[in-house]
Amino acid sequence: MSRLIIVSNRVQPPTGEGGGNQGGLAVALSAALLESSGIWFGWSGETTEQFSGHINMQRNYGVTTATIDLEEQDVEEYYNGYANRTLWPLFHYRVDIAEFESGFAEGYERVNTRFAETLEPLIEPDDLVWVHDYHLFPLGQRLRERGIGNRIGFFLHIPWPPYQLLLSLPNHRQLVETLFDYDVVGFQTADSLENFLEYVRQEMGGTTDGDGRVTVGDRSIVAIACPIGIDTANFVEASQSAGARYTCYRMRQSANGRDMIVGVDRLDYSKGLEERFLGYERYLATHEQQHGEVFLLQIAPPSRGDVQSYQEIRASLDALSGRINGAFADIEWVPIRYVNRGYPRDRLAGIYRAARIGLVTPLRDGMNLVAKEYVAAQDPEDPGVLILSRFAGAAEQMTDALLINPHSPEEICDAITRALAMPLEERIARWRKLMDNIEAEDVMWWRRRFTEALEKAPQMAA
Ligand code: GDG
């Protein structure tokens, strides 16, 4: 087995709590690194006055991490700028809020070059290099320029936008060309893969064959749809832990016989939180007899607070939840419990299990792991119902959820009505099918599928 080098913007080494507080992705990647004695390389999250290229190597529970500090200007232009104010909105179809500043693009190029410069000496001839996500599109190209001939793969965690939308990005072609320095490029869904291929055919005159080979000029890569899963066994275990059971019990006590609907999301405009609140408001407005019988618990830990659009969505949700609670609450019942903080994984699992409905309404999402975690945490004998946006990547696999258009308050309202009335037999039948998929295509399956494709790829000459 080749040694694996994983590169991502941030690095999440194991914490030694049996994966208890580590996300599924980190658990899966750590397992792969342990097996292959690999290295996880990325930004430390810290800033330094002047970039030195100093690598901080650490070993945590058998996993080696290598991190570098960046300058404040790097963080502003590369991370807050190009990654999160240009690419993130555009790739989530929000060209209306994407910002196109040339300074951001320069910072993005500079940091990718810095990553390549510092990473290069760590790479040995037989290593597989696996680059993650939109922060690092050009990294493969920067490594090739330094003579790295190893197999290098790239996986995109967010959606790939439709061809016409991508044209609004200045220098879009330059960005897409960087993907042709990888051997394997993975997308979350068939839909994203098709959008990518459409761009390649229309804009680059490329050709595709039935085996996933994509050719432009003299360069061929393999492009695959490879949907990420969760660490299902670990999450099921977490949902049966003492912490989860206690949290579930406490939630049910505090629900006091009311049905709970749960939403868990990073506070991000792509997650459709406003639309969710509006759909629930519609439900309350049209189901007066249900007042006092149901409530929505929305957990939304803040993220990317330095970026203005994130400050705006936060203010807007504060106002909306206040308005809805003001309009409908009475002295013994509050329709929305809106919580701006995160919880440990086992407690989260207990909260999912206590909820009659998992309400997941992104306007666009690469995958959405919360939908999968909600299903994994359910009691098989009395499972809740997943309501899922058809615009989440997860909807391609999770066709037994109640699929809705999150832009329509009516569809959200009708799905809540249907879920609350759904007979046990139907709930079990739907849950079983969802669970079968989550068990079969878990995060280890995803990781194997990608690394096997990468191992099979013909090695290019340096
Ligand atoms: C990107 C893509 C893709 C949330 N609150 C708490 C908490 N979380 C955890 C969830 C879940 C993770 O964060 C969120 O994952 P998502 O998939 O829902 O969304 P993104 O953060 O946007 O992730 C996405 C993913 O990458 C993987 O490829 O699915 O489409 O956007 O695991 O549980 N975890 C804990 N406490 C919280 O309060 N412990």
PDB file of N, CA and C in Angstrom, residues 149-217:
ATOM      1  N   GLY A 149       5.845  13.971  -9.902  1.00  0.00           N
ATOM      2  CA  GLY A 149       5.178  13.102 -10.881  1.00  0.00           C
ATOM      3  C   GLY A 149       4.275  12.073 -10.232  1.00  0.00           C
ATOM      4  N   ASN A 150       4.112  12.164  -8.923  1.00  0.00           N
ATOM      5  CA  ASN A 150       3.273  11.180  -8.201  1.00  0.00           C
ATOM      6  C   ASN A 150       1.827  11.235  -8.669  1.00  0.00           C
ATOM      7  N   ARG A 151       1.082  10.203  -8.280  1.00  0.00           N
ATOM      8  CA  ARG A 151      -0.350  10.278  -8.531  1.00  0.00           C
ATOM      9  C   ARG A 151      -0.949  11.298  -7.553  1.00  0.00           C
ATOM     10  N   ILE A 152      -1.700  12.230  -8.103  1.00  0.00           N
ATOM     11  CA  ILE A 152      -2.336  13.253  -7.263  1.00  0.00           C
ATOM     12  C   ILE A 152      -3.834  13.280  -7.577  1.00  0.00           C
ATOM     13  N   GLY A 153      -4.639  13.180  -6.531  1.00  0.00           N
ATOM     14  CA  GLY A 153      -6.089  13.227  -6.702  1.00  0.00           C
ATOM     15  C   GLY A 153      -6.656  14.472  -6.052  1.00  0.00           C
ATOM     16  N   PHE A 154      -7.843  14.864  -6.515  1.00  0.00           N
ATOM     17  CA  PHE A 154      -8.519  16.038  -5.954  1.00  0.00           C
ATOM     18  C   PHE A 154      -9.974  15.681  -5.699  1.00  0.00           C
ATOM     19  N   PHE A 155     -10.465  16.011  -4.513  1.00  0.00           N
ATOM     20  CA  PHE A 155     -11.892  15.794  -4.235  1.00  0.00           C
ATOM     21  C   PHE A 155     -12.549  17.114  -3.860  1.00  0.00           C
ATOM     22  N   LEU A 156     -13.674  17.403  -4.512  1.00  0.00           N
ATOM     23  CA  LEU A 156     -14.407  18.643  -4.249  1.00  0.00           C
ATOM     24  C   LEU A 156     -15.590  18.342  -3.323  1.00  0.00           C
ATOM     25  N   HIS A 157     -15.591  18.967  -2.155  1.00  0.00           N
ATOM     26  CA  HIS A 157     -16.662  18.698  -1.183  1.00  0.00           C
ATOM     27  C   HIS A 157     -17.926  19.497  -1.460  1.00  0.00           C
ATOM     28  N   ILE A 158     -17.814  20.557  -2.245  1.00  0.00           N
ATOM     29  CA  ILE A 158     -18.983  21.415  -2.502  1.00  0.00           C
ATOM     30  C   ILE A 158     -19.489  21.150  -3.924  1.00  0.00           C
ATOM     31  N   PRO A 159     -20.637  21.687  -4.309  1.00  0.00           N
ATOM     32  CA  PRO A 159     -21.142  21.411  -5.662  1.00  0.00           C
ATOM     33  C   PRO A 159     -20.239  22.028  -6.734  1.00  0.00           C
ATOM     34  N   TRP A 160     -20.293  21.472  -7.920  1.00  0.00           N
ATOM     35  CA  TRP A 160     -19.685  22.133  -9.086  1.00  0.00           C
ATOM     36  C   TRP A 160     -20.838  22.822  -9.826  1.00  0.00           C
ATOM     37  N   PRO A 161     -20.710  24.133 -10.095  1.00  0.00           N
ATOM     38  CA  PRO A 161     -21.862  24.857 -10.641  1.00  0.00           C
ATOM     39  C   PRO A 161     -22.095  24.574 -12.118  1.00  0.00           C
ATOM     40  N   PRO A 162     -23.301  24.883 -12.614  1.00  0.00           N
ATOM     41  CA  PRO A 162     -23.578  24.729 -14.044  1.00  0.00           C
ATOM     42  C   PRO A 162     -22.640  25.589 -14.878  1.00  0.00           C
ATOM     43  N   TYR A 163     -22.393  25.115 -16.078  1.00  0.00           N
ATOM     44  CA  TYR A 163     -21.475  25.737 -17.015  1.00  0.00           C
ATOM     45  C   TYR A 163     -21.687  27.251 -17.130  1.00  0.00           C
ATOM     46  N   GLN A 164     -22.944  27.669 -17.366  1.00  0.00           N
ATOM     47  CA  GLN A 164     -23.207  29.097 -17.587  1.00  0.00           C
ATOM     48  C   GLN A 164     -22.879  29.940 -16.358  1.00  0.00           C
ATOM     49  N   LEU A 165     -23.079  29.384 -15.184  1.00  0.00           N
ATOM     50  CA  LEU A 165     -22.772  30.134 -13.958  1.00  0.00           C
ATOM     51  C   LEU A 165     -21.279  30.316 -13.783  1.00  0.00           C
ATOM     52  N   LEU A 166     -20.541  29.272 -14.088  1.00  0.00           N
ATOM     53  CA  LEU A 166     -19.093  29.325 -13.880  1.00  0.00           C
ATOM     54  C   LEU A 166     -18.445  30.389 -14.772  1.00  0.00           C
ATOM     55  N   LEU A 167     -19.107  30.699 -15.875  1.00  0.00           N
ATOM     56  CA  LEU A 167     -18.550  31.705 -16.783  1.00  0.00           C
ATOM     57  C   LEU A 167     -18.446  33.072 -16.109  1.00  0.00           C
ATOM     58  N   SER A 168     -19.197  33.288 -15.031  1.00  0.00           N
ATOM     59  CA  SER A 168     -19.081  34.601 -14.367  1.00  0.00           C
ATOM     60  C   SER A 168     -17.811  34.750 -13.543  1.00  0.00           C
ATOM     61  N   LEU A 169     -17.070  33.691 -13.368  1.00  0.00           N
ATOM     62  CA  LEU A 169     -15.810  33.800 -12.622  1.00  0.00           C
ATOM     63  C   LEU A 169     -14.707  34.298 -13.560  1.00  0.00           C
ATOM     64  N   PRO A 170     -14.094  35.455 -13.245  1.00  0.00           N
ATOM     65  CA  PRO A 170     -12.969  35.893 -14.074  1.00  0.00           C
ATOM     66  C   PRO A 170     -11.898  34.802 -14.072  1.00  0.00           C
ATOM     67  N   ASN A 171     -11.298  34.555 -15.181  1.00  0.00           N
ATOM     68  CA  ASN A 171     -10.273  33.509 -15.302  1.00  0.00           C
ATOM     69  C   ASN A 171     -10.791  32.105 -14.967  1.00  0.00           C
ATOM     70  N   HIS A 172     -12.053  31.858 -15.306  1.00  0.00           N
ATOM     71  CA  HIS A 172     -12.623  30.537 -14.998  1.00  0.00           C
ATOM     72  C   HIS A 172     -11.841  29.427 -15.685  1.00  0.00           C
ATOM     73  N   ARG A 173     -11.412  29.693 -16.920  1.00  0.00           N
ATOM     74  CA  ARG A 173     -10.743  28.624 -17.649  1.00  0.00           C
ATOM     75  C   ARG A 173      -9.408  28.245 -16.996  1.00  0.00           C
ATOM     76  N   GLN A 174      -8.718  29.278 -16.528  1.00  0.00           N
ATOM     77  CA  GLN A 174      -7.441  29.030 -15.841  1.00  0.00           C
ATOM     78  C   GLN A 174      -7.655  28.125 -14.625  1.00  0.00           C
ATOM     79  N   LEU A 175      -8.744  28.389 -13.901  1.00  0.00           N
ATOM     80  CA  LEU A 175      -9.029  27.572 -12.714  1.00  0.00           C
ATOM     81  C   LEU A 175      -9.341  26.125 -13.119  1.00  0.00           C
ATOM     82  N   VAL A 176     -10.151  25.960 -14.144  1.00  0.00           N
ATOM     83  CA  VAL A 176     -10.548  24.595 -14.534  1.00  0.00           C
ATOM     84  C   VAL A 176      -9.343  23.847 -15.104  1.00  0.00           C
ATOM     85  N   GLU A 177      -8.489  24.562 -15.812  1.00  0.00           N
ATOM     86  CA  GLU A 177      -7.300  23.894 -16.370  1.00  0.00           C
ATOM     87  C   GLU A 177      -6.424  23.286 -15.280  1.00  0.00           C
ATOM     88  N   THR A 178      -6.420  23.914 -14.104  1.00  0.00           N
ATOM     89  CA  THR A 178      -5.577  23.364 -13.027  1.00  0.00           C
ATOM     90  C   THR A 178      -6.005  21.933 -12.679  1.00  0.00           C
ATOM     91  N   LEU A 179      -7.292  21.624 -12.909  1.00  0.00           N
ATOM     92  CA  LEU A 179      -7.757  20.272 -12.567  1.00  0.00           C
ATOM     93  C   LEU A 179      -7.119  19.214 -13.459  1.00  0.00           C
ATOM     94  N   PHE A 180      -6.636  19.656 -14.619  1.00  0.00           N
ATOM     95  CA  PHE A 180      -6.039  18.686 -15.547  1.00  0.00           C
ATOM     96  C   PHE A 180      -4.611  18.302 -15.172  1.00  0.00           C
ATOM     97  N   ASP A 181      -4.131  18.825 -14.046  1.00  0.00           N
ATOM     98  CA  ASP A 181      -2.851  18.339 -13.524  1.00  0.00           C
ATOM     99  C   ASP A 181      -3.043  17.268 -12.456  1.00  0.00           C
ATOM    100  N   TYR A 182      -4.297  16.944 -12.151  1.00  0.00           N
ATOM    101  CA  TYR A 182      -4.547  15.815 -11.253  1.00  0.00           C
ATOM    102  C   TYR A 182      -4.715  14.553 -12.103  1.00  0.00           C
ATOM    103  N   ASP A 183      -4.662  13.401 -11.433  1.00  0.00           N
ATOM    104  CA  ASP A 183      -4.935  12.143 -12.144  1.00  0.00           C
ATOM    105  C   ASP A 183      -6.398  11.768 -12.004  1.00  0.00           C
ATOM    106  N   VAL A 184      -6.930  12.003 -10.800  1.00  0.00           N
ATOM    107  CA  VAL A 184      -8.341  11.689 -10.555  1.00  0.00           C
ATOM    108  C   VAL A 184      -8.993  12.908  -9.900  1.00  0.00           C
ATOM    109  N   VAL A 185     -10.163  13.284 -10.408  1.00  0.00           N
ATOM    110  CA  VAL A 185     -10.916  14.375  -9.800  1.00  0.00           C
ATOM    111  C   VAL A 185     -12.274  13.811  -9.386  1.00  0.00           C
ATOM    112  N   GLY A 186     -12.626  13.973  -8.114  1.00  0.00           N
ATOM    113  CA  GLY A 186     -13.869  13.402  -7.595  1.00  0.00           C
ATOM    114  C   GLY A 186     -14.868  14.480  -7.228  1.00  0.00           C
ATOM    115  N   PHE A 187     -16.135  14.214  -7.553  1.00  0.00           N
ATOM    116  CA  PHE A 187     -17.233  15.113  -7.193  1.00  0.00           C
ATOM    117  C   PHE A 187     -18.201  14.340  -6.305  1.00  0.00           C
ATOM    118  N   GLN A 188     -19.037  15.093  -5.586  1.00  0.00           N
ATOM    119  CA  GLN A 188     -19.982  14.437  -4.679  1.00  0.00           C
ATOM    120  C   GLN A 188     -21.104  13.716  -5.427  1.00  0.00           C
ATOM    121  N   THR A 189     -21.545  14.293  -6.555  1.00  0.00           N
ATOM    122  CA  THR A 189     -22.758  13.765  -7.196  1.00  0.00           C
ATOM    123  C   THR A 189     -22.578  13.640  -8.706  1.00  0.00           C
ATOM    124  N   ALA A 190     -23.484  12.865  -9.295  1.00  0.00           N
ATOM    125  CA  ALA A 190     -23.519  12.746 -10.756  1.00  0.00           C
ATOM    126  C   ALA A 190     -23.853  14.104 -11.365  1.00  0.00           C
ATOM    127  N   ASP A 191     -24.665  14.876 -10.658  1.00  0.00           N
ATOM    128  CA  ASP A 191     -25.069  16.192 -11.140  1.00  0.00           C
ATOM    129  C   ASP A 191     -23.855  17.141 -11.255  1.00  0.00           C
ATOM    130  N   SER A 192     -23.023  17.171 -10.210  1.00  0.00           N
ATOM    131  CA  SER A 192     -21.820  18.014 -10.245  1.00  0.00           C
ATOM    132  C   SER A 192     -20.864  17.533 -11.330  1.00  0.00           C
ATOM    133  N   LEU A 193     -20.711  16.223 -11.427  1.00  0.00           N
ATOM    134  CA  LEU A 193     -19.821  15.663 -12.452  1.00  0.00           C
ATOM    135  C   LEU A 193     -20.309  16.099 -13.837  1.00  0.00           C
ATOM    136  N   GLU A 194     -21.607  16.013 -14.047  1.00  0.00           N
ATOM    137  CA  GLU A 194     -22.156  16.379 -15.369  1.00  0.00           C
ATOM    138  C   GLU A 194     -21.927  17.861 -15.654  1.00  0.00           C
ATOM    139  N   ASN A 195     -22.093  18.721 -14.636  1.00  0.00           N
ATOM    140  CA  ASN A 195     -21.821  20.156 -14.831  1.00  0.00           C
ATOM    141  C   ASN A 195     -20.369  20.388 -15.240  1.00  0.00           C
ATOM    142  N   PHE A 196     -19.467  19.665 -14.607  1.00  0.00           N
ATOM    143  CA  PHE A 196     -18.039  19.790 -14.934  1.00  0.00           C
ATOM    144  C   PHE A 196     -17.791  19.347 -16.378  1.00  0.00           C
ATOM    145  N   LEU A 197     -18.362  18.201 -16.740  1.00  0.00           N
ATOM    146  CA  LEU A 197     -18.129  17.676 -18.093  1.00  0.00           C
ATOM    147  C   LEU A 197     -18.699  18.622 -19.150  1.00  0.00           C
ATOM    148  N   GLU A 198     -19.819  19.218 -18.809  1.00  0.00           N
ATOM    149  CA  GLU A 198     -20.448  20.159 -19.739  1.00  0.00           C
ATOM    150  C   GLU A 198     -19.495  21.348 -20.007  1.00  0.00           C
ATOM    151  N   TYR A 199     -18.886  21.836 -18.949  1.00  0.00           N
ATOM    152  CA  TYR A 199     -17.920  22.936 -19.108  1.00  0.00           C
ATOM    153  C   TYR A 199     -16.765  22.489 -20.000  1.00  0.00           C
ATOM    154  N   VAL A 200     -16.267  21.293 -19.715  1.00  0.00           N
ATOM    155  CA  VAL A 200     -15.093  20.804 -20.455  1.00  0.00           C
ATOM    156  C   VAL A 200     -15.419  20.642 -21.941  1.00  0.00           C
ATOM    157  N   ARG A 201     -16.622  20.137 -22.220  1.00  0.00           N
ATOM    158  CA  ARG A 201     -17.007  19.952 -23.629  1.00  0.00           C
ATOM    159  C   ARG A 201     -17.233  21.300 -24.308  1.00  0.00           C
ATOM    160  N   GLN A 202     -17.997  22.181 -23.652  1.00  0.00           N
ATOM    161  CA  GLN A 202     -18.395  23.442 -24.288  1.00  0.00           C
ATOM    162  C   GLN A 202     -17.248  24.446 -24.373  1.00  0.00           C
ATOM    163  N   GLU A 203     -16.488  24.539 -23.305  1.00  0.00           N
ATOM    164  CA  GLU A 203     -15.539  25.648 -23.205  1.00  0.00           C
ATOM    165  C   GLU A 203     -14.132  25.238 -23.621  1.00  0.00           C
ATOM    166  N   MET A 204     -13.814  23.952 -23.446  1.00  0.00           N
ATOM    167  CA  MET A 204     -12.437  23.530 -23.695  1.00  0.00           C
ATOM    168  C   MET A 204     -12.353  22.571 -24.876  1.00  0.00           C
ATOM    169  N   GLY A 205     -13.491  22.250 -25.477  1.00  0.00           N
ATOM    170  CA  GLY A 205     -13.489  21.306 -26.600  1.00  0.00           C
ATOM    171  C   GLY A 205     -13.003  19.925 -26.188  1.00  0.00           C
ATOM    172  N   GLY A 206     -13.194  19.586 -24.924  1.00  0.00           N
ATOM    173  CA  GLY A 206     -12.737  18.290 -24.420  1.00  0.00           C
ATOM    174  C   GLY A 206     -13.668  17.158 -24.809  1.00  0.00           C
ATOM    175  N   THR A 207     -13.197  15.935 -24.632  1.00  0.00           N
ATOM    176  CA  THR A 207     -14.024  14.770 -24.933  1.00  0.00           C
ATOM    177  C   THR A 207     -14.087  13.867 -23.705  1.00  0.00           C
ATOM    178  N   THR A 208     -15.163  13.091 -23.636  1.00  0.00           N
ATOM    179  CA  THR A 208     -15.309  12.177 -22.507  1.00  0.00           C
ATOM    180  C   THR A 208     -15.640  10.802 -23.055  1.00  0.00           C
ATOM    181  N   ASP A 209     -15.216   9.759 -22.320  1.00  0.00           N
ATOM    182  CA  ASP A 209     -15.636   8.424 -22.739  1.00  0.00           C
ATOM    183  C   ASP A 209     -16.446   7.792 -21.607  1.00  0.00           C
ATOM    184  N   GLY A 210     -16.966   6.592 -21.841  1.00  0.00           N
ATOM    185  CA  GLY A 210     -17.847   5.958 -20.864  1.00  0.00           C
ATOM    186  C   GLY A 210     -17.146   5.564 -19.572  1.00  0.00           C
ATOM    187  N   ASP A 211     -15.815   5.524 -19.554  1.00  0.00           N
ATOM    188  CA  ASP A 211     -15.086   5.066 -18.367  1.00  0.00           C
ATOM    189  C   ASP A 211     -14.645   6.204 -17.455  1.00  0.00           C
ATOM    190  N   GLY A 212     -15.141   7.384 -17.681  1.00  0.00           N
ATOM    191  CA  GLY A 212     -14.767   8.498 -16.820  1.00  0.00           C
ATOM    192  C   GLY A 212     -13.506   9.221 -17.270  1.00  0.00           C
ATOM    193  N   ARG A 213     -12.941   8.832 -18.404  1.00  0.00           N
ATOM    194  CA  ARG A 213     -11.740   9.535 -18.909  1.00  0.00           C
ATOM    195  C   ARG A 213     -12.182  10.835 -19.571  1.00  0.00           C
ATOM    196  N   VAL A 214     -11.521  11.901 -19.219  1.00  0.00           N
ATOM    197  CA  VAL A 214     -11.828  13.210 -19.793  1.00  0.00           C
ATOM    198  C   VAL A 214     -10.547  13.722 -20.429  1.00  0.00           C
ATOM    199  N   THR A 215     -10.631  14.057 -21.697  1.00  0.00           N
ATOM    200  CA  THR A 215      -9.403  14.439 -22.399  1.00  0.00           C
ATOM    201  C   THR A 215      -9.529  15.840 -22.976  1.00  0.00           C
ATOM    202  N   VAL A 216      -8.506  16.632 -22.711  1.00  0.00           N
ATOM    203  CA  VAL A 216      -8.393  17.962 -23.335  1.00  0.00           C
ATOM    204  C   VAL A 216      -6.982  18.048 -23.890  1.00  0.00           C
ATOM    205  N   GLY A 217      -6.869  18.198 -25.193  1.00  0.00           N
ATOM    206  CA  GLY A 217      -5.539  18.218 -25.831  1.00  0.00           C
ATOM    207  C   GLY A 217      -4.816  16.914 -25.544  1.00  0.00           C
TER     208      GLY A 217
END
